[in-house]
XYZ file of C-alpha atoms in Angstrom:
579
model
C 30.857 18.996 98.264
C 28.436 16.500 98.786
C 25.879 18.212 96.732
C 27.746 19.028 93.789
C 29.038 15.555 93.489
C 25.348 14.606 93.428
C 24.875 17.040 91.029
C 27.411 15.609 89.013
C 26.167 11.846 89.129
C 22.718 13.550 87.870
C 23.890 15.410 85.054
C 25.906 12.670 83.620
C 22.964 10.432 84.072
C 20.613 13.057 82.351
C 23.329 13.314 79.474
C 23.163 9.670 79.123
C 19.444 8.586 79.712
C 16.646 11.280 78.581
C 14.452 8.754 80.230
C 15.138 10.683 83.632
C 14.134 14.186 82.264
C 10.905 14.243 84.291
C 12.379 12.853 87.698
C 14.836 16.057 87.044
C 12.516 18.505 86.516
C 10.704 16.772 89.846
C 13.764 17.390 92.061
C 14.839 20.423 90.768
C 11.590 21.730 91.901
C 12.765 21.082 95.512
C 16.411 22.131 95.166
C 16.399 25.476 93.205
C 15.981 27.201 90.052
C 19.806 26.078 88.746
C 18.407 23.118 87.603
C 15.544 23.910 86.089
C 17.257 26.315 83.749
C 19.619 23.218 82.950
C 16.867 21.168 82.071
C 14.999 23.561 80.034
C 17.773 24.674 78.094
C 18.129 20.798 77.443
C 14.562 20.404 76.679
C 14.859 22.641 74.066
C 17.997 21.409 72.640
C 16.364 18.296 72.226
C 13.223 20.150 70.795
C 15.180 21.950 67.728
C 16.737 18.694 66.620
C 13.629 16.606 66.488
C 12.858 19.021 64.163
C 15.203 18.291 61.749
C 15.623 20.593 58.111
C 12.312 22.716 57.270
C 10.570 21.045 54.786
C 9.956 22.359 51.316
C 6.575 23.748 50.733
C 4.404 22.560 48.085
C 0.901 24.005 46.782
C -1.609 22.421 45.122
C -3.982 24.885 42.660
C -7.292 22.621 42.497
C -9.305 18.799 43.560
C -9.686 18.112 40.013
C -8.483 14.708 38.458
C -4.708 15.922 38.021
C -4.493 17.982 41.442
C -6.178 14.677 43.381
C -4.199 12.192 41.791
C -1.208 13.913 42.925
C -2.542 14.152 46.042
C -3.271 10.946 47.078
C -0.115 9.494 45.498
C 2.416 12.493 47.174
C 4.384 11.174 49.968
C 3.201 13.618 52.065
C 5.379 13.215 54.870
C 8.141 14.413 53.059
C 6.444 18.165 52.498
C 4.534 20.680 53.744
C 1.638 19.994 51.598
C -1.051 23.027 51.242
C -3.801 22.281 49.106
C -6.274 25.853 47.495
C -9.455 24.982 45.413
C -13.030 26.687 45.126
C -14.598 23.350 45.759
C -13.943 21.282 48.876
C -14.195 17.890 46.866
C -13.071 15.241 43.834
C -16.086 15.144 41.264
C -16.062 11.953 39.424
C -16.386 13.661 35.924
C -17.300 10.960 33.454
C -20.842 10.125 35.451
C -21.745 13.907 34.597
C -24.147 12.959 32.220
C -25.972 10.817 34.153
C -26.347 13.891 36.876
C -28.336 15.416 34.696
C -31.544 13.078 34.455
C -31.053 11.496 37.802
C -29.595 8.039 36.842
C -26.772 9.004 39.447
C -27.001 11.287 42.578
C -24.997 14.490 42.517
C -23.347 13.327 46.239
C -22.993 9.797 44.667
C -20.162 11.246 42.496
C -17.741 13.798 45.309
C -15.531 12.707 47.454
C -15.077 15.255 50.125
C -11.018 16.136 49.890
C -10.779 16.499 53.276
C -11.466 12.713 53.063
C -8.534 11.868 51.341
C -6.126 14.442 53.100
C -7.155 12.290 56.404
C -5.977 9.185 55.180
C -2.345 10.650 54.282
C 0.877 11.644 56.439
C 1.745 14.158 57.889
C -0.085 17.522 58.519
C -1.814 18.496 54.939
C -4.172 22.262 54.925
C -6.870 22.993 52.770
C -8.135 26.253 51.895
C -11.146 26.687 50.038
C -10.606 29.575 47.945
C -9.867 30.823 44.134
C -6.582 31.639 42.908
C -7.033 34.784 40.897
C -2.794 35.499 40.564
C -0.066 33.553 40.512
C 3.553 35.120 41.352
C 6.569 33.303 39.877
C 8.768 36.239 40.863
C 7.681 36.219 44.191
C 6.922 32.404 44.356
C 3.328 33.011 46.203
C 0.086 32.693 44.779
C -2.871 35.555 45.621
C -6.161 33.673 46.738
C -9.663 35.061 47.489
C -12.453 33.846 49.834
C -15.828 34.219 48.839
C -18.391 34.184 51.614
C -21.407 33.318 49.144
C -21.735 34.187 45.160
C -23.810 37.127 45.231
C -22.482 38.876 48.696
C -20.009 41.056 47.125
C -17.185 40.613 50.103
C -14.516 38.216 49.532
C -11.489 38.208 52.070
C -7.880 37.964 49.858
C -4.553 36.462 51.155
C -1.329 35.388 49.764
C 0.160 31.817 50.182
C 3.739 31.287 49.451
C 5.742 28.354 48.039
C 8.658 26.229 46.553
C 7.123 24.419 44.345
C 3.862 24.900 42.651
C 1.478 22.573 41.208
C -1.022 23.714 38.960
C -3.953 21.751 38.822
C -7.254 23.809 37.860
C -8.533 22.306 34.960
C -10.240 24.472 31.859
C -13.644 25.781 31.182
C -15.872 25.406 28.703
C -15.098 27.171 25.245
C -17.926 29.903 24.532
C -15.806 30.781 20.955
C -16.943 34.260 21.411
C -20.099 33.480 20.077
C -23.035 35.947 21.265
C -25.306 34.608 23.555
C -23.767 31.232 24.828
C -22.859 32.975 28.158
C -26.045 33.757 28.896
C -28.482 31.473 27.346
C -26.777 28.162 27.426
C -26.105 25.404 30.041
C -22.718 23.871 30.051
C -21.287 20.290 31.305
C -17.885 20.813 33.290
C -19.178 20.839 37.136
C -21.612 19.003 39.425
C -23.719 22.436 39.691
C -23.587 22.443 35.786
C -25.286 18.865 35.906
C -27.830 19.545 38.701
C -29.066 23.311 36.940
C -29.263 20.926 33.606
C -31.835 18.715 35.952
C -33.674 21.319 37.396
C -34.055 23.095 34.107
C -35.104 19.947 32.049
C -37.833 19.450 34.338
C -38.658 22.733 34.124
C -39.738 22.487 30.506
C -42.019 19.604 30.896
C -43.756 21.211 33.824
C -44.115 24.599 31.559
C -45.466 22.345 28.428
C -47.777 21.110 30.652
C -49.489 24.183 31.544
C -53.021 24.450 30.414
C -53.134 28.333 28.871
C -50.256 27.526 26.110
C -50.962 26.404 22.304
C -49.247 23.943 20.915
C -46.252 25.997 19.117
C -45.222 26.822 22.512
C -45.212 23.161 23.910
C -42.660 22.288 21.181
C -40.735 25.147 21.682
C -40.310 24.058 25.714
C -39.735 20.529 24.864
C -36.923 21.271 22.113
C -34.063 20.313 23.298
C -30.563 21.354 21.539
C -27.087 19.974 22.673
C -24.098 21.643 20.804
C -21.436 19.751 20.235
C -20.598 15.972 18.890
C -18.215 14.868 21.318
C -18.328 12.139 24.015
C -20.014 14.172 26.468
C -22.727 15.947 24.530
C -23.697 12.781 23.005
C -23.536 10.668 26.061
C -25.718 13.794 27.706
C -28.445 13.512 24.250
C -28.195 9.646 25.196
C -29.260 10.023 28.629
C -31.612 12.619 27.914
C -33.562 10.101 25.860
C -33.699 7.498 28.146
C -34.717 9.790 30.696
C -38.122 11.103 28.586
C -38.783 7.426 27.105
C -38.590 5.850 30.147
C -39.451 7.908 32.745
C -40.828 11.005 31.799
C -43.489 9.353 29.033
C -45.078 8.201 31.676
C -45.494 10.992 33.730
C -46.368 13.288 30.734
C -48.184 11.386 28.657
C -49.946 14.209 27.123
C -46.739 15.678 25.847
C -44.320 13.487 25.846
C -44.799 13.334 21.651
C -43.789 16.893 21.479
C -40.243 16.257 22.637
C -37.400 16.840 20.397
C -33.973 16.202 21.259
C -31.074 17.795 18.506
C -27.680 17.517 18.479
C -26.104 20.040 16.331
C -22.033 19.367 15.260
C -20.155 21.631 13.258
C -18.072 18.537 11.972
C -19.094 15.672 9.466
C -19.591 13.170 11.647
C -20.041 13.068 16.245
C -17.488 11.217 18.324
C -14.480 11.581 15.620
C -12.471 10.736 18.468
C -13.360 7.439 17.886
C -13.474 4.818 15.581
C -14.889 5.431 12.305
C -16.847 2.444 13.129
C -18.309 3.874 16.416
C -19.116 6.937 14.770
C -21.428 5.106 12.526
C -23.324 3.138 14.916
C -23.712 6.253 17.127
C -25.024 8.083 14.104
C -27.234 4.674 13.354
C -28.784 4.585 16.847
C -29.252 8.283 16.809
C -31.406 7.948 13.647
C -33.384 4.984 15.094
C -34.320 6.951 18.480
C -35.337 9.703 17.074
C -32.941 12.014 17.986
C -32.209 14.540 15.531
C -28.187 14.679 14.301
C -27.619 17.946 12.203
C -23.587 17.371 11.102
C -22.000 20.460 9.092
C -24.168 22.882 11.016
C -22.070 26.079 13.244
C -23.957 27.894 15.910
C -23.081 31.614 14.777
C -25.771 33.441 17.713
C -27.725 32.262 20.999
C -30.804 34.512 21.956
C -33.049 34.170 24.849
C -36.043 32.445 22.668
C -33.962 31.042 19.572
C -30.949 29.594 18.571
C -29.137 30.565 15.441
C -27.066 28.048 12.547
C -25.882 27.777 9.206
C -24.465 25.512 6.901
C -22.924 25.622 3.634
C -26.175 23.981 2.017
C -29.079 25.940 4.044
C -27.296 29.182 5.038
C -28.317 31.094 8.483
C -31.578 29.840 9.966
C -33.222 30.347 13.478
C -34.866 28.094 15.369
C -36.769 28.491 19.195
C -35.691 26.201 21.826
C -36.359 25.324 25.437
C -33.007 24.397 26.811
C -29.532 24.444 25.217
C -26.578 22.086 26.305
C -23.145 23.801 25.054
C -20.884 21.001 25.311
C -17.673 22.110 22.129
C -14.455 21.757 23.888
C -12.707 23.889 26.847
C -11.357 27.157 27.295
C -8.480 28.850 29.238
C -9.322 30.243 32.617
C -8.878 33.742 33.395
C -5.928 33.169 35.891
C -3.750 30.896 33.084
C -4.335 33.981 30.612
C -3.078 36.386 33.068
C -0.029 33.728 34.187
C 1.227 33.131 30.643
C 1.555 36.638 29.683
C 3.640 37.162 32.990
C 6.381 34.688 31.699
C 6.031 35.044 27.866
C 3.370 32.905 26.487
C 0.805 34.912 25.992
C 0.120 33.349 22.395
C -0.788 29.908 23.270
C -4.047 28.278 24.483
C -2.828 26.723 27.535
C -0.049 26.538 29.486
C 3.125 25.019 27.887
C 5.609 22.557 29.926
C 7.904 20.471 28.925
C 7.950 16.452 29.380
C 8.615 16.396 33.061
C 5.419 18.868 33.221
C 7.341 21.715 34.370
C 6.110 24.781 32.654
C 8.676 26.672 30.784
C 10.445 29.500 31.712
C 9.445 28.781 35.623
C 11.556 27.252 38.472
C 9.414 25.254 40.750
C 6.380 25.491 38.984
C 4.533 22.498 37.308
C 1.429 22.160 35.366
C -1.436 18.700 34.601
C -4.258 18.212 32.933
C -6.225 20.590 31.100
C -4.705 24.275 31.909
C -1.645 22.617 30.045
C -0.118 21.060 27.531
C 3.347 18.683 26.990
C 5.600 20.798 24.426
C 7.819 18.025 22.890
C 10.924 18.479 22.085
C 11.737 17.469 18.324
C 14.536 15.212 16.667
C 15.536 17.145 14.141
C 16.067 20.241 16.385
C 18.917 17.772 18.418
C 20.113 15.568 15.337
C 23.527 16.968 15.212
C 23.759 16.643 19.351
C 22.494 13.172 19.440
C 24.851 12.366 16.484
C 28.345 13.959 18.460
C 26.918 11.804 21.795
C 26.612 9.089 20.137
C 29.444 9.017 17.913
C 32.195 8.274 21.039
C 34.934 7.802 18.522
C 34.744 10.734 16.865
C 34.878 9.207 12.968
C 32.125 10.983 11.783
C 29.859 8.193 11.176
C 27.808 5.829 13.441
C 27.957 2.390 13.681
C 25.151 -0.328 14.258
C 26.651 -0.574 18.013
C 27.353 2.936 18.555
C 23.353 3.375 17.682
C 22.423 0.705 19.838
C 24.210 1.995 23.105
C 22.319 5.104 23.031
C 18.632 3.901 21.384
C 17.431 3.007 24.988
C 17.741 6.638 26.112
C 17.038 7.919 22.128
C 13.616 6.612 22.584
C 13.279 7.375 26.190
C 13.485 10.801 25.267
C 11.777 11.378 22.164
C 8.754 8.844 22.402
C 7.549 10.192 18.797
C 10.484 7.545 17.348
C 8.370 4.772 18.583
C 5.658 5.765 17.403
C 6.635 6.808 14.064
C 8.690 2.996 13.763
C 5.114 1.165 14.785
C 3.493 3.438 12.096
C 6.055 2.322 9.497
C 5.809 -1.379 11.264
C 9.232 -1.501 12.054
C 10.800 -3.207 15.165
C 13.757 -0.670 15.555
C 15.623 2.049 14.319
C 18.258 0.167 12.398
C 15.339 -1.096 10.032
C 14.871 2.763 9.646
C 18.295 3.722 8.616
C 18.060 0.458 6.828
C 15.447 1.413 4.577
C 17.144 5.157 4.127
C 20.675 3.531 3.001
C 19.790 0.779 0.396
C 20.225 -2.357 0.016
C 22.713 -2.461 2.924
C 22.315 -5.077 5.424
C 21.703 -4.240 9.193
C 24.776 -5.161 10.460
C 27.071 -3.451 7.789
C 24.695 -0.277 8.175
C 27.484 2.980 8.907
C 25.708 6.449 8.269
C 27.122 9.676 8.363
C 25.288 12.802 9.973
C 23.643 13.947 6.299
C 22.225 10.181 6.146
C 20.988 10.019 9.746
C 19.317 13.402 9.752
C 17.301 12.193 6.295
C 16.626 9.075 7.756
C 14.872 11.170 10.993
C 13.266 13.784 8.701
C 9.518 12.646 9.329
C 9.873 11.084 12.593
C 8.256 14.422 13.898
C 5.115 13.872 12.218
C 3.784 11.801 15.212
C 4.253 14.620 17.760
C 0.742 14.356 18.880
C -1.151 16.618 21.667
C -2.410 15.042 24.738
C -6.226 14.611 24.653
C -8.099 17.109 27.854
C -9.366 14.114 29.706
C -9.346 12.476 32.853
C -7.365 9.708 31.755
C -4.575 11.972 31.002
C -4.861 14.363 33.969
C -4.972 11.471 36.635
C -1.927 9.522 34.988
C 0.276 12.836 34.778
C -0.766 14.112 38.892
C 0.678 10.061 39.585
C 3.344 10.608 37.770
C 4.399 13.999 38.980
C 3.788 12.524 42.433
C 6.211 9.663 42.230
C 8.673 12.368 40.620
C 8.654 14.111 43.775
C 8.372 11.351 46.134
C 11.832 10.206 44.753
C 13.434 13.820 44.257
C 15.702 13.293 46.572
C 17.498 10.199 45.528
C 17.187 11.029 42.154
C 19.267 14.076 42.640
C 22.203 11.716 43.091
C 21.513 8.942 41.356
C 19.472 10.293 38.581
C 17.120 7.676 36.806
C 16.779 9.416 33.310
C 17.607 9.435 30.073
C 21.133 10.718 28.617
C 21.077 14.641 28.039
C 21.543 15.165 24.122
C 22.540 18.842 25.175
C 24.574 19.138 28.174
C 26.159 16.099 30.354
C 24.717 13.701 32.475
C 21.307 12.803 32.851
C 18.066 13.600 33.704
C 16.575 13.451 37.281
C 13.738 11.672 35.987
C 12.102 9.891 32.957
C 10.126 12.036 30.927
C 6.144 11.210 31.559
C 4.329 8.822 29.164
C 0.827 8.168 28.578
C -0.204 4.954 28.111
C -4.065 4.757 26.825
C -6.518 2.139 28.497
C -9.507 2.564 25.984
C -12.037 4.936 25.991
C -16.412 4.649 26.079
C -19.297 5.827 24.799
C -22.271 5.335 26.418
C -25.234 5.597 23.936
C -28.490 4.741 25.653
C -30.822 1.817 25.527
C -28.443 -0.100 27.779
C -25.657 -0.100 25.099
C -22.612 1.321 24.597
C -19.244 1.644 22.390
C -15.641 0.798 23.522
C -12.116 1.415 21.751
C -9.664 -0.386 23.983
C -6.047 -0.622 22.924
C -4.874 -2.926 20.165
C -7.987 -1.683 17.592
C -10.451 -3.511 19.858
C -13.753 -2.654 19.278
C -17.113 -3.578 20.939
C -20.417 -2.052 20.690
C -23.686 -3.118 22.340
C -25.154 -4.319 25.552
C -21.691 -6.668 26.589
C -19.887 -2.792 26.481
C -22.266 -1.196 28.227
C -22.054 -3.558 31.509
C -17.915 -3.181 31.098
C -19.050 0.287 31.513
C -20.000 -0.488 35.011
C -17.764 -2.303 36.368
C -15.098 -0.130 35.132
C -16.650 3.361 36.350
C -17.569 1.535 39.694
C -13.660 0.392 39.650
C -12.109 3.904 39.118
C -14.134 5.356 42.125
C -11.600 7.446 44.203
C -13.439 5.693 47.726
C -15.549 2.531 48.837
C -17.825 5.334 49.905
C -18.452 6.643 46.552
C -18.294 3.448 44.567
C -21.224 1.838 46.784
C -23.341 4.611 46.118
C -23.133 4.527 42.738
C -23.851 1.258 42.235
C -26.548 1.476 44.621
C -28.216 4.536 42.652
C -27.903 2.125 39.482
C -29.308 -0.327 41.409
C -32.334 2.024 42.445
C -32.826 3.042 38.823
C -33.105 -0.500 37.588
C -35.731 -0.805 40.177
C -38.198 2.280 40.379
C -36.866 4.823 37.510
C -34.966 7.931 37.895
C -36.811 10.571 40.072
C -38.241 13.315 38.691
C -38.266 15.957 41.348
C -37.752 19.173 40.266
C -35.140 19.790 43.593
């Protein structure tokens, strides 16, 4: 009796204090096995509930700007994160260029991702491997390991999921034209930028070489960059730096042979920009000598020669020693095969809608470059935003019945407010204003007819998403913040009104905003387009340059050795080993 009142006192003061679980298991080791079962099974017990619900398994497809900004702003806690890319770190993008003539160190520019996944919660695994299939069906993606480029044995597994994040960027756009495979270098990864390196030394050390005629000098130290956008001009900038700085010095002999060409199948280079940019760049250009052929297509590539035409020379070759293809991006193979699988098969990339959920998927999301926003258009919803927000069912709107529901009208289609500060209006009433007459705002009452004529052209500022990594690191933030609130947002949802169904939205539909863009154009100068039309172009640009690209570093790590390898250029030059 005595013993299983003991018992008794200890059980109740296990059940009330876990504290005395191990002085338990102590004694039970000296009084028999009953015990020990009792506190196992309550070890267990206690085990399963700290637990709690299985978390909800997310997969990240690539380290690019998009997949890493979504990274490091996931809560990660709150998921079992599992992140598959073919590269084990961030690449700093924009300092490309300046990879290829050694004003910046490859490893100045990468941020090892395993980095990053250290600094966040929970338990986050990286595979480095390709995704070569994606199953929507299925929800699980098919990956491959590839022991080293040219073995021939890769090892293939299959990773499953609930949601999917899609994340691995384009590649460059050959335009089926023959030869570019093969012949040319492009500008999209850090081993594009270090074989660009290599092979520009490469040339000079062939020119130099004392059993070749002149002919064949020039044709070693030609060299052609195709394509007039930021990068290949920013690459033809640094590329003359690089020979009259550095290299005229160390090749004196043939440094006057060199001939740098950029060849744009457009009027004028950097149309992205400012029509005032454009001119400078083309200005400059002219004054360093580099040679801008505008209106010219590349229609062939060969081995020894590279093939134009224009409308005022025809088809001409010409030999070359090194070709930069630098024209815009291209679908990877893995997209191509995805959007066939669920119907869109006739795009260019990947289509999603303004939450960046690709359509026709559950659980599946898509940012930067592999995809595209598909906005939805006013007139396709005029006669459902009309019914919402006529409440009183007369058949016409009135100036307050249009103001209750403009916050979430403008939310949702952001072309309105663009299309208003085209027109320099300050709302929508000045709009249907305009449409109606003479009418004054306040006595403005429109019936469907007038309100869908008013909205007619309001479409025209539907505008695609530039492919850069301004836009791919704002949309992996935003997509992050979308799921680190998914939760409360399924109760108390945060978005705008639904025009065709009830309720709202989980969340607000994702908005760039644009900070400016540069254009670094050698000779310590450089353009900038920031927003509100400002425009400045010279040596004042060039050091907000600097700080900014030191700024948007992804670690301390990275952004100190940057500046230090600017620092070392300033000082001695850029180094010229052919590594």
């Amino acid at each position: 009796m005595r013993f299983a009142s003991f018992f008794d006192e200890v059980s109740r003061a296990f059940r009330d204090r876990t504290a005395f679980f191990k002085l338990v298991v102590i004694m039970a080791g000296a009084s028999g096995g009953g015990l020990v079962a009792y506190a196992d099974a309550r070890s267990d017990l206690d085990l399963a509930s700290s637990h709690g619900p299985t978390k909800k398994k997310v997969v990240i497809l690539g380290t690019g700007w998009a997949g890493t900004s979504f990274l490091r702003n996931l809560d990660s806690s709150l998921y079992d994160v599992q992140v598959i890319s073919p590269r084990n770190y961030f690449a700093f993008t924009p300092l490309l260029p300046s990879v290829t003539c050694g004003t910046v160190e490859a490893r100045s520019i990468v941020e090892p991702i395993r980095n990053i996944m250290r600094k966040k919660k929970g338990e986050i695994k990286f595979w480095e491997a390709e995704c070569f299939k994606i199953d929507p069906a299925n929800k699980r993606v098919h990956c491959r390991y590839t022991t080293a480029p040219n073995s021939g044995w890769t090892d293939e597994f299959l990773v499953n999921y609930d949601y999917l994040v899609i994340a691995i960027g384009a590649r460059a756009n050959t335009f089926n034209i023959p030869g570019v495979e093969e012949n040319c270098h492009f500008l999209k990864e850090v081993e594009d930028a270090q074989k660009i390196r290599r092979s520009v030394m490469d040339c000079f050390e062939r020119a130099s070489l004392p059993n070749l005629d002149e002919d064949e000098r020039k044709k070693n130290l030609h060299f052609v960059i195709v394509g007039g956008g930021p990068t290949g001009v920013e690459f033809a900038a640094e590329l003359h730096d690089f020979v009259s700085e550095d290299l005229s010095k160390l090749y004196p002999s043939v440094y006057g042979l060199v001939k740098i060409e950029v060849i744009e199948a457009g009027e004028h280079i950097l149309t992205m920009f400012d029509k005032r940019i454009s001119r400078f760049a083309e200005e400059k250009f002219q004054r360093d000598g580099i040679d801008l052929k505008t209106g010219f297509r590349v229609v062939k590539v060969s081995e020894k020669e590279i093939t134009m035409a224009s409308k005022s020379t025809g088809e001409f070759s010409e030999p070359y020693g090194m070709a930069v293809w630098s024209t815009g991006i291209g679908t990877r193979p893995v997209i191509v095969d995805f959007m066939k699988q669920i119907g869109q098969g006739n795009r260019r990339v990947l289509a999603t809608d303004e939450w960046l959920r690709v359509c026709g998927c559950d659980g599946i999301y898509a940012v930067g470059d592999c995809a595209s926003i598909s906005q939805r258009k006013v007139v396709e919803d005029i006669a459902e935003i009309f019914r919402i927000a006529d409440k009183d069912n007369s058949g016409t709107l009135t100036v307050k019945e249009i103001q209750d529901v403009l916050e979430d009208f403008c939310m949702r289609y952001p072309q309105l407010e663009l299309y208003l500060k085209s027109k320099r209006m300050s709302s929508i009433l000045e709009l249907l204003k305009d449409s109606k007459g003479d009418a004054t705002k306040e006595a403005i009452e429109v019936d469907i007819e007038e309100f869908r004529k008013a909205l007619t052209d309001v479409d025209s500022q539907v505008k695609t998403l530039p492919a850069t990594a301004q836009v791919a690191a704002q949309q992996g933030s935003y997509l992050a913040r979308c799921f680190n609130k998914m939760k409360d947002t399924e109760e108390h949802p945060e978005g705008p009104l639904r025009f065709r169904g009830s309720g709202r939205h989980q969340f607000r539909p994702f908005r760039y905003k644009h900070f400016g863009q540069f254009a670094p154009l050698g000779g310590e100068q450089a353009a900038a387009q920031l927003p509100g039309d400002w425009i400045s172009i010279g040596h004042s640009s060039q050091w907000l340059w600097y700080s900014v690209y030191a700024s948007k570093q992804v670690s301390w790590r990275t952004r100190l050795l940057v500046i230090s390898d600017w620092t070392k250029r300033f000082i001695f030059g850029r180094d010229s080993s052919c590594m």
